[in-house]
PDB file of C-alpha atoms in Angstrom:
ATOM      1  CA  MET U   1     -33.849  -3.679   6.209  1.00 61.00           C
ATOM      2  CA  LEU U   2     -33.054  -6.965   8.411  1.00 62.00           C
ATOM      3  CA  ALA U   3     -29.298  -6.937   6.779  1.00 63.00           C
ATOM      4  CA  ARG U   4     -28.894  -3.503   7.782  1.00 68.00           C
ATOM      5  CA  LEU U   5     -30.041  -4.266  11.366  1.00 65.00           C
ATOM      6  CA  ALA U   6     -28.203  -7.222  11.820  1.00 64.00           C
ATOM      7  CA  ALA U   7     -25.014  -5.389  10.117  1.00 66.00           C
ATOM      8  CA  LYS U   8     -25.527  -2.515  13.056  1.00 69.00           C
ATOM      9  CA  ARG U   9     -25.884  -5.312  15.681  1.00 67.00           C
ATOM     10  CA  LEU U  10     -22.771  -6.819  14.607  1.00 62.00           C
ATOM     11  CA  LEU U  11     -20.836  -3.518  14.496  1.00 67.00           C
ATOM     12  CA  GLU U  12     -21.878  -2.804  18.191  1.00 69.00           C
ATOM     13  CA  ILE U  13     -20.607  -6.342  19.309  1.00 63.00           C
ATOM     14  CA  ARG U  14     -17.243  -5.636  17.088  1.00 64.00           C
ATOM     15  CA  GLN U  15     -16.784  -2.193  19.363  1.00 66.00           C
ATOM     16  CA  ALA U  16     -17.335  -4.245  22.427  1.00 63.00           C
ATOM     17  CA  ILE U  17     -15.026  -6.661  21.682  1.00 55.00           C
ATOM     18  CA  ARG U  18     -12.370  -4.398  19.746  1.00 54.00           C
ATOM     19  CA  PRO U  19      -9.218  -4.629  22.355  1.00 50.00           C
ATOM     20  CA  SER U  20      -9.209  -8.389  21.509  1.00 45.00           C
ATOM     21  CA  LEU U  21      -9.819  -8.001  18.217  1.00 44.00           C
ATOM     22  CA  GLN U  22      -7.031  -5.639  17.756  1.00 44.00           C
ATOM     23  CA  ALA U  23      -4.455  -7.955  19.679  1.00 40.00           C
ATOM     24  CA  SER U  24      -4.981 -11.025  17.393  1.00 39.00           C
ATOM     25  CA  ARG U  25      -5.011  -8.700  14.382  1.00 41.00           C
ATOM     26  CA  SER U  26      -1.904  -7.108  15.359  1.00 42.00           C
ATOM     27  CA  PHE U  27       0.014  -8.737  12.211  1.00 42.00           C
ATOM     28  CA  SER U  28      -2.162  -7.830   9.594  1.00 42.00           C
ATOM     29  CA  THR U  29      -3.150  -4.689   7.710  1.00 47.00           C
ATOM     30  CA  ALA U  30      -6.106  -6.303   5.884  1.00 49.00           C
ATOM     31  CA  LEU U  31      -9.587  -5.508   6.676  1.00 55.00           C
ATOM     32  CA  ASN U  32     -11.247  -8.707   5.172  1.00 62.00           C
ATOM     33  CA  TYR U  33     -14.755  -7.974   6.185  1.00 71.00           C
ATOM     34  CA  HIS U  34     -17.211  -5.204   5.731  1.00 77.00           C
ATOM     35  CA  LEU U  35     -19.661  -3.449   8.211  1.00 81.00           C
ATOM     36  CA  ASP U  36     -21.518  -0.334   6.752  1.00 83.00           C
ATOM     37  CA  SER U  37     -20.549   2.877   8.170  1.00 86.00           C
ATOM     38  CA  PRO U  38     -21.425   6.490   7.301  1.00 88.00           C
ATOM     39  CA  ASP U  39     -18.824   7.088   5.231  1.00 87.00           C
ATOM     40  CA  ASN U  40     -18.437   3.466   3.510  1.00 88.00           C
ATOM     41  CA  ASN U  41     -21.578   1.894   2.487  1.00 90.00           C
ATOM     42  CA  PRO U  42     -23.019   0.845  -0.735  1.00 89.00           C
ATOM     43  CA  ASP U  43     -25.610   3.738  -0.619  1.00 89.00           C
ATOM     44  CA  LEU U  44     -22.762   6.145  -1.116  1.00 92.00           C
ATOM     45  CA  PRO U  45     -22.673   7.533  -4.837  1.00 94.00           C
ATOM     46  CA  TRP U  46     -18.947   6.676  -6.072  1.00 96.00           C
ATOM     47  CA  LYS U  47     -17.960   7.416 -10.001  1.00 96.00           C
ATOM     48  CA  PHE U  48     -14.463   7.914 -11.436  1.00 96.00           C
ATOM     49  CA  SER U  49     -13.582  11.449 -11.961  1.00 94.00           C
ATOM     50  CA  ASP U  50     -13.565  12.355 -15.729  1.00 94.00           C
ATOM     51  CA  THR U  51      -9.821  12.355 -15.971  1.00 93.00           C
ATOM     52  CA  ASN U  52      -9.910   8.725 -14.531  1.00 94.00           C
ATOM     53  CA  LYS U  53     -12.473   7.810 -16.957  1.00 95.00           C
ATOM     54  CA  GLU U  54      -9.944   8.193 -19.559  1.00 96.00           C
ATOM     55  CA  LYS U  55      -7.569   6.000 -17.470  1.00 96.00           C
ATOM     56  CA  VAL U  56     -10.187   3.517 -17.195  1.00 96.00           C
ATOM     57  CA  LYS U  57     -10.817   3.172 -21.099  1.00 96.00           C
ATOM     58  CA  GLU U  58      -6.876   2.840 -21.581  1.00 96.00           C
ATOM     59  CA  ILE U  59      -6.708   0.266 -18.952  1.00 96.00           C
ATOM     60  CA  LEU U  60      -9.661  -1.888 -20.641  1.00 96.00           C
ATOM     61  CA  SER U  61      -8.047  -1.623 -24.023  1.00 95.00           C
ATOM     62  CA  HIS U  62      -5.316  -3.518 -23.126  1.00 95.00           C
ATOM     63  CA  TYR U  63      -7.617  -6.779 -22.612  1.00 94.00           C
ATOM     64  CA  PRO U  64      -9.919  -8.713 -24.866  1.00 93.00           C
ATOM     65  CA  SER U  65     -13.529  -7.293 -24.666  1.00 87.00           C
ATOM     66  CA  ASN U  66     -14.606 -10.614 -23.187  1.00 90.00           C
ATOM     67  CA  TYR U  67     -12.031 -10.812 -20.523  1.00 92.00           C
ATOM     68  CA  LYS U  68     -12.698  -7.178 -19.113  1.00 93.00           C
ATOM     69  CA  GLN U  69     -12.540  -8.839 -15.575  1.00 94.00           C
ATOM     70  CA  SER U  70      -8.567  -9.136 -16.079  1.00 95.00           C
ATOM     71  CA  ALA U  71      -8.752  -5.167 -15.414  1.00 96.00           C
ATOM     72  CA  VAL U  72      -9.671  -5.665 -11.784  1.00 97.00           C
ATOM     73  CA  ILE U  73      -6.537  -5.111 -10.109  1.00 97.00           C
ATOM     74  CA  PRO U  74      -5.697  -1.896 -12.202  1.00 96.00           C
ATOM     75  CA  LEU U  75      -8.709  -0.564 -11.916  1.00 97.00           C
ATOM     76  CA  LEU U  76      -9.143  -0.968  -8.091  1.00 97.00           C
ATOM     77  CA  ASP U  77      -5.706   0.758  -7.782  1.00 95.00           C
ATOM     78  CA  LEU U  78      -6.953   3.702  -9.831  1.00 95.00           C
ATOM     79  CA  ALA U  79     -10.163   3.932  -7.513  1.00 96.00           C
ATOM     80  CA  GLN U  80      -7.824   3.666  -4.438  1.00 94.00           C
ATOM     81  CA  GLN U  81      -5.734   6.310  -5.625  1.00 93.00           C
ATOM     82  CA  GLN U  82      -8.946   8.527  -6.607  1.00 94.00           C
ATOM     83  CA  HIS U  83     -10.219   8.026  -2.971  1.00 93.00           C
ATOM     84  CA  GLY U  84      -7.461   9.120  -0.965  1.00 91.00           C
ATOM     85  CA  GLY U  85      -5.561   5.667  -0.402  1.00 92.00           C
ATOM     86  CA  TRP U  86      -8.568   3.362   0.577  1.00 93.00           C
ATOM     87  CA  LEU U  87     -11.434   1.600  -1.089  1.00 93.00           C
ATOM     88  CA  PRO U  88     -15.037   2.083  -0.116  1.00 94.00           C
ATOM     89  CA  VAL U  89     -17.678  -0.786  -0.904  1.00 94.00           C
ATOM     90  CA  SER U  90     -19.175   1.804  -3.120  1.00 96.00           C
ATOM     91  CA  ALA U  91     -15.983   2.102  -5.421  1.00 96.00           C
ATOM     92  CA  MET U  92     -15.780  -1.665  -5.555  1.00 96.00           C
ATOM     93  CA  ASN U  93     -19.227  -2.016  -6.580  1.00 96.00           C
ATOM     94  CA  GLU U  94     -18.570   0.884  -9.467  1.00 97.00           C
ATOM     95  CA  VAL U  95     -15.423  -1.305 -10.720  1.00 97.00           C
ATOM     96  CA  ALA U  96     -17.961  -4.494 -10.781  1.00 97.00           C
ATOM     97  CA  LYS U  97     -20.006  -2.590 -13.126  1.00 97.00           C
ATOM     98  CA  ILE U  98     -17.429  -1.606 -15.227  1.00 97.00           C
ATOM     99  CA  ILE U  99     -16.136  -5.169 -15.804  1.00 96.00           C
ATOM    100  CA  GLU U 100     -19.359  -6.645 -15.503  1.00 95.00           C
ATOM    101  CA  VAL U 101     -18.951  -9.043 -12.920  1.00 96.00           C
ATOM    102  CA  ALA U 102     -20.966 -10.150  -9.723  1.00 96.00           C
ATOM    103  CA  PRO U 103     -19.524  -7.456  -6.892  1.00 95.00           C
ATOM    104  CA  ILE U 104     -18.205 -10.599  -4.847  1.00 94.00           C
ATOM    105  CA  ARG U 105     -15.543 -11.148  -7.327  1.00 95.00           C
ATOM    106  CA  VAL U 106     -14.019  -7.587  -6.877  1.00 96.00           C
ATOM    107  CA  TYR U 107     -14.561  -8.127  -3.157  1.00 94.00           C
ATOM    108  CA  GLU U 108     -12.477 -11.311  -3.468  1.00 93.00           C
ATOM    109  CA  VAL U 109      -9.551  -9.467  -4.887  1.00 94.00           C
ATOM    110  CA  ALA U 110      -9.739  -6.472  -2.787  1.00 93.00           C
ATOM    111  CA  THR U 111      -9.873  -8.486   0.334  1.00 90.00           C
ATOM    112  CA  PHE U 112      -6.871 -10.831  -0.748  1.00 90.00           C
ATOM    113  CA  TYR U 113      -4.075  -8.287  -1.807  1.00 88.00           C
ATOM    114  CA  SER U 114      -2.576  -6.315   1.142  1.00 83.00           C
ATOM    115  CA  MET U 115      -2.019  -3.487  -1.614  1.00 87.00           C
ATOM    116  CA  PHE U 116      -5.527  -2.627  -1.296  1.00 92.00           C
ATOM    117  CA  ASN U 117      -6.520  -0.730   1.989  1.00 91.00           C
ATOM    118  CA  ARG U 118     -10.248  -1.252   3.311  1.00 89.00           C
ATOM    119  CA  SER U 119     -10.252   1.151   5.607  1.00 90.00           C
ATOM    120  CA  LYS U 120      -9.074   4.872   6.062  1.00 91.00           C
ATOM    121  CA  VAL U 121      -5.379   5.561   5.749  1.00 93.00           C
ATOM    122  CA  GLY U 122      -2.805   8.934   5.837  1.00 94.00           C
ATOM    123  CA  LYS U 123      -2.243  11.004   3.098  1.00 93.00           C
ATOM    124  CA  TYR U 124       1.128   9.428   3.493  1.00 95.00           C
ATOM    125  CA  HIS U 125       0.529   5.761   4.286  1.00 95.00           C
ATOM    126  CA  LEU U 126       3.871   4.141   5.781  1.00 96.00           C
ATOM    127  CA  LEU U 127       4.594   0.484   5.303  1.00 95.00           C
ATOM    128  CA  VAL U 128       7.145  -1.265   7.139  1.00 96.00           C
ATOM    129  CA  CYS U 129       8.699  -4.602   5.709  1.00 94.00           C
ATOM    130  CA  GLY U 130       8.165  -7.122   8.276  1.00 91.00           C
ATOM    131  CA  THR U 131       9.795 -10.402   6.619  1.00 92.00           C
ATOM    132  CA  THR U 132      12.946 -11.995   8.331  1.00 93.00           C
ATOM    133  CA  PRO U 133      15.695 -10.378   6.777  1.00 93.00           C
ATOM    134  CA  CYS U 134      14.190  -6.814   7.650  1.00 94.00           C
ATOM    135  CA  MET U 135      13.007  -7.893  11.363  1.00 93.00           C
ATOM    136  CA  VAL U 136      16.676  -9.247  11.926  1.00 94.00           C
ATOM    137  CA  ARG U 137      18.074  -5.644  10.719  1.00 94.00           C
ATOM    138  CA  GLY U 138      15.426  -3.809  13.077  1.00 94.00           C
ATOM    139  CA  SER U 139      12.278  -3.351  11.452  1.00 94.00           C
ATOM    140  CA  ARG U 140      10.334  -3.601  14.768  1.00 95.00           C
ATOM    141  CA  GLU U 141      12.621  -0.959  15.808  1.00 96.00           C
ATOM    142  CA  ILE U 142      11.704   1.189  12.853  1.00 96.00           C
ATOM    143  CA  GLU U 143       8.158   0.589  13.160  1.00 96.00           C
ATOM    144  CA  ASP U 144       8.215   1.479  17.009  1.00 96.00           C
ATOM    145  CA  ALA U 145      10.126   4.789  16.135  1.00 96.00           C
ATOM    146  CA  LEU U 146       7.501   5.882  13.782  1.00 97.00           C
ATOM    147  CA  LEU U 147       4.471   4.746  16.170  1.00 96.00           C
ATOM    148  CA  LYS U 148       5.924   6.708  19.046  1.00 96.00           C
ATOM    149  CA  HIS U 149       6.823  10.075  16.794  1.00 96.00           C
ATOM    150  CA  LEU U 150       3.608  10.076  15.279  1.00 96.00           C
ATOM    151  CA  GLY U 151       1.719   9.100  18.363  1.00 95.00           C
ATOM    152  CA  VAL U 152      -0.769   6.293  16.782  1.00 95.00           C
ATOM    153  CA  LYS U 153      -1.353   2.679  16.769  1.00 94.00           C
ATOM    154  CA  ARG U 154      -0.552   0.601  13.651  1.00 92.00           C
ATOM    155  CA  ASN U 155      -3.342   1.312  11.083  1.00 90.00           C
ATOM    156  CA  GLU U 156      -4.336   4.271  12.837  1.00 92.00           C
ATOM    157  CA  VAL U 157      -4.360   7.836  11.058  1.00 94.00           C
ATOM    158  CA  THR U 158      -3.008  10.728  12.965  1.00 95.00           C
ATOM    159  CA  LYS U 159      -5.449  13.404  14.190  1.00 95.00           C
ATOM    160  CA  ASP U 160      -4.312  15.771  10.912  1.00 94.00           C
ATOM    161  CA  GLY U 161      -4.842  12.981   8.494  1.00 93.00           C
ATOM    162  CA  LEU U 162      -1.433  12.868   7.124  1.00 95.00           C
ATOM    163  CA  PHE U 163       0.097   9.917   8.312  1.00 96.00           C
ATOM    164  CA  SER U 164      -0.763   6.124   9.137  1.00 96.00           C
ATOM    165  CA  VAL U 165       1.518   3.163   9.514  1.00 95.00           C
ATOM    166  CA  GLY U 166       1.063  -0.589   8.534  1.00 93.00           C
ATOM    167  CA  GLU U 167       3.213  -3.340   7.705  1.00 92.00           C
ATOM    168  CA  MET U 168       3.876  -5.017   4.518  1.00 89.00           C
ATOM    169  CA  GLU U 169       5.457  -8.578   3.569  1.00 88.00           C
ATOM    170  CA  CYS U 170       8.810  -8.596   1.633  1.00 90.00           C
ATOM    171  CA  MET U 171       9.493  -5.317  -0.310  1.00 90.00           C
ATOM    172  CA  GLY U 172      11.916  -7.397  -2.693  1.00 89.00           C
ATOM    173  CA  CYS U 173      15.005  -5.555  -1.496  1.00 89.00           C
ATOM    174  CA  CYS U 174      16.578  -7.669   1.288  1.00 92.00           C
ATOM    175  CA  VAL U 175      20.016  -6.726   0.644  1.00 92.00           C
ATOM    176  CA  ASN U 176      19.210  -2.863   1.705  1.00 93.00           C
ATOM    177  CA  ALA U 177      16.876  -4.209   4.917  1.00 93.00           C
ATOM    178  CA  PRO U 178      15.452  -2.600   6.935  1.00 95.00           C
ATOM    179  CA  MET U 179      13.116  -0.501   4.408  1.00 95.00           C
ATOM    180  CA  ILE U 180       9.803   1.335   4.382  1.00 96.00           C
ATOM    181  CA  THR U 181       7.682   2.207   1.562  1.00 95.00           C
ATOM    182  CA  VAL U 182       5.791   5.621   1.141  1.00 95.00           C
ATOM    183  CA  ALA U 183       2.663   5.555  -0.733  1.00 93.00           C
ATOM    184  CA  ASP U 184       1.884   9.134  -1.367  1.00 93.00           C
ATOM    185  CA  TYR U 185      -1.974  10.013  -1.998  1.00 91.00           C
ATOM    186  CA  SER U 186      -1.388  13.712  -0.913  1.00 87.00           C
ATOM    187  CA  ASN U 187      -2.288  14.806  -4.450  1.00 84.00           C
ATOM    188  CA  GLY U 188      -4.750  12.357  -5.768  1.00 81.00           C
ATOM    189  CA  SER U 189      -4.369  10.104  -8.659  1.00 79.00           C
ATOM    190  CA  GLU U 190      -2.478  12.719 -10.632  1.00 81.00           C
ATOM    191  CA  GLY U 191       0.083  12.748  -8.311  1.00 84.00           C
ATOM    192  CA  TYR U 192       0.417   9.298  -6.520  1.00 88.00           C
ATOM    193  CA  THR U 193       4.003   8.065  -5.919  1.00 90.00           C
ATOM    194  CA  TYR U 194       4.967   4.652  -4.241  1.00 91.00           C
ATOM    195  CA  ASN U 195       8.685   4.977  -3.143  1.00 93.00           C
ATOM    196  CA  TYR U 196      10.988   2.702  -1.280  1.00 95.00           C
ATOM    197  CA  TYR U 197      13.491   3.941   1.131  1.00 96.00           C
ATOM    198  CA  GLU U 198      16.128   1.603   2.119  1.00 96.00           C
ATOM    199  CA  ASP U 199      18.804   1.021   4.623  1.00 95.00           C
ATOM    200  CA  VAL U 200      16.436   3.058   7.301  1.00 96.00           C
ATOM    201  CA  THR U 201      17.392   3.641  10.770  1.00 96.00           C
ATOM    202  CA  PRO U 202      14.670   4.668  13.645  1.00 96.00           C
ATOM    203  CA  LYS U 203      16.397   8.088  13.422  1.00 96.00           C
ATOM    204  CA  ARG U 204      15.985   8.358   9.406  1.00 96.00           C
ATOM    205  CA  VAL U 205      12.377   7.243   9.233  1.00 96.00           C
ATOM    206  CA  VAL U 206      11.394  10.205  12.020  1.00 96.00           C
ATOM    207  CA  GLU U 207      13.324  12.396   9.530  1.00 96.00           C
ATOM    208  CA  ILE U 208      11.591  11.438   6.592  1.00 96.00           C
ATOM    209  CA  VAL U 209       8.248  11.835   8.461  1.00 96.00           C
ATOM    210  CA  GLU U 210       9.235  15.439   9.151  1.00 96.00           C
ATOM    211  CA  MET U 211      10.403  15.945   5.591  1.00 95.00           C
ATOM    212  CA  LEU U 212       6.803  14.583   4.043  1.00 95.00           C
ATOM    213  CA  ARG U 213       5.172  16.693   6.526  1.00 94.00           C
ATOM    214  CA  ARG U 214       7.061  19.933   5.328  1.00 93.00           C
ATOM    215  CA  GLY U 215       6.085  18.956   1.825  1.00 90.00           C
ATOM    216  CA  GLU U 216       9.723  18.252   0.668  1.00 91.00           C
ATOM    217  CA  LYS U 217      10.506  15.298  -1.838  1.00 84.00           C
ATOM    218  CA  LEU U 218      13.655  13.119  -0.703  1.00 86.00           C
ATOM    219  CA  PRO U 219      15.438  10.724  -3.124  1.00 89.00           C
ATOM    220  CA  PRO U 220      14.133   7.175  -2.689  1.00 92.00           C
ATOM    221  CA  GLY U 221      16.302   4.034  -2.404  1.00 93.00           C
ATOM    222  CA  THR U 222      19.101   3.572  -0.119  1.00 93.00           C
ATOM    223  CA  GLN U 223      19.084   6.278   3.003  1.00 94.00           C
ATOM    224  CA  ASN U 224      22.844   5.112   3.788  1.00 92.00           C
ATOM    225  CA  PRO U 225      25.308   7.803   2.457  1.00 90.00           C
ATOM    226  CA  LYS U 226      28.140   5.020   2.259  1.00 89.00           C
ATOM    227  CA  ARG U 227      26.494   2.868  -0.224  1.00 88.00           C
ATOM    228  CA  THR U 228      25.488   3.240  -3.720  1.00 86.00           C
ATOM    229  CA  LYS U 229      22.331   1.445  -4.518  1.00 86.00           C
ATOM    230  CA  SER U 230      22.784  -2.242  -3.303  1.00 85.00           C
ATOM    231  CA  GLY U 231      26.442  -1.811  -3.354  1.00 84.00           C
ATOM    232  CA  PRO U 232      28.304  -2.632  -0.460  1.00 85.00           C
ATOM    233  CA  GLU U 233      29.285   0.352   2.292  1.00 84.00           C
ATOM    234  CA  GLY U 234      32.558   1.719   1.408  1.00 82.00           C
ATOM    235  CA  GLY U 235      32.588   0.543  -2.316  1.00 81.00           C
ATOM    236  CA  ASN U 236      33.428  -2.739  -3.918  1.00 81.00           C
ATOM    237  CA  THR U 237      36.156  -5.022  -2.801  1.00 83.00           C
ATOM    238  CA  THR U 238      35.877  -7.444  -5.618  1.00 82.00           C
ATOM    239  CA  LEU U 239      35.367  -7.407  -9.471  1.00 80.00           C
ATOM    240  CA  LEU U 240      37.238  -4.224  -9.585  1.00 82.00           C
ATOM    241  CA  SER U 241      38.225  -4.474 -13.001  1.00 86.00           C
ATOM    242  CA  GLU U 242      36.470  -5.720 -16.194  1.00 85.00           C
ATOM    243  CA  PRO U 243      35.921  -9.455 -15.903  1.00 80.00           C
ATOM    244  CA  LYS U 244      37.618 -11.714 -19.076  1.00 78.00           C
ATOM    245  CA  PRO U 245      35.383 -13.122 -21.143  1.00 73.00           C
ATOM    246  CA  PRO U 246      34.899 -16.727 -21.205  1.00 72.00           C
ATOM    247  CA  PRO U 247      37.329 -18.692 -23.456  1.00 71.00           C
ATOM    248  CA  CYS U 248      34.587 -20.366 -25.466  1.00 69.00           C
ATOM    249  CA  ARG U 249      32.716 -17.216 -26.307  1.00 64.00           C
ATOM    250  CA  ASP U 250      35.110 -17.389 -29.522  1.00 65.00           C
ATOM    251  CA  LEU U 251      33.093 -20.344 -30.940  1.00 60.00           C
ATOM    252  CA  ASP U 252      35.965 -21.142 -33.297  1.00 66.00           C
ATOM    253  CA  ALA U 253      38.002 -21.477 -30.508  1.00 61.00           C
ATOM    254  CA  CYS U 254      35.863 -23.961 -28.759  1.00 57.00           C
TER     255      CYS U 254
END
């Protein structure tokens, strides 16, 4: 009881100083603390669906029975997919029961990795790469275009619940910077997709948003029609023919 009263009071304090907190956390997408709320508290029941219970069994089968805790990341990912893109504390508690560890061991993982969302996101969660190559190539302008078009701030959800925008560090395709990823939770865990869209521009990301709004499927990868995958714009200028094999490939000739 005292813990609940303390949590309620802490929530009131947090709301009172929210503007300064938002400014200090402007470069983070992770919520690494928990405050009870009506839609996120340990008293709310949470279970995997019947379909996902079978997936849980399949995931656990990959690990020795005495190392079930190693399944924490894929199980949290499955729970997040089922719950519309974010992890309530009751879902984390359920994962802890399944892998037979103290809940804090699951909380540690969920708050460490930015792939896990600790607050609500849109059905289409748009993440902008903010690492140096993408920043040099205009990622801040990409994010600004998305936020302005959707009328939200970073980590806010649009009123229709369809979109949210966050930041992610290095998506691993620097040669095609700048880029975004779209986590699609619109069809639950059964239809979940996570796609990269590369070589984007402020105009192109707005077009991507509107295509998603209409339910259209767009091809992932480079959005520059003059490029093929990560190849140079306009085609190759070197390595235009098959290279000659190294002279010592024939061991008898070495």
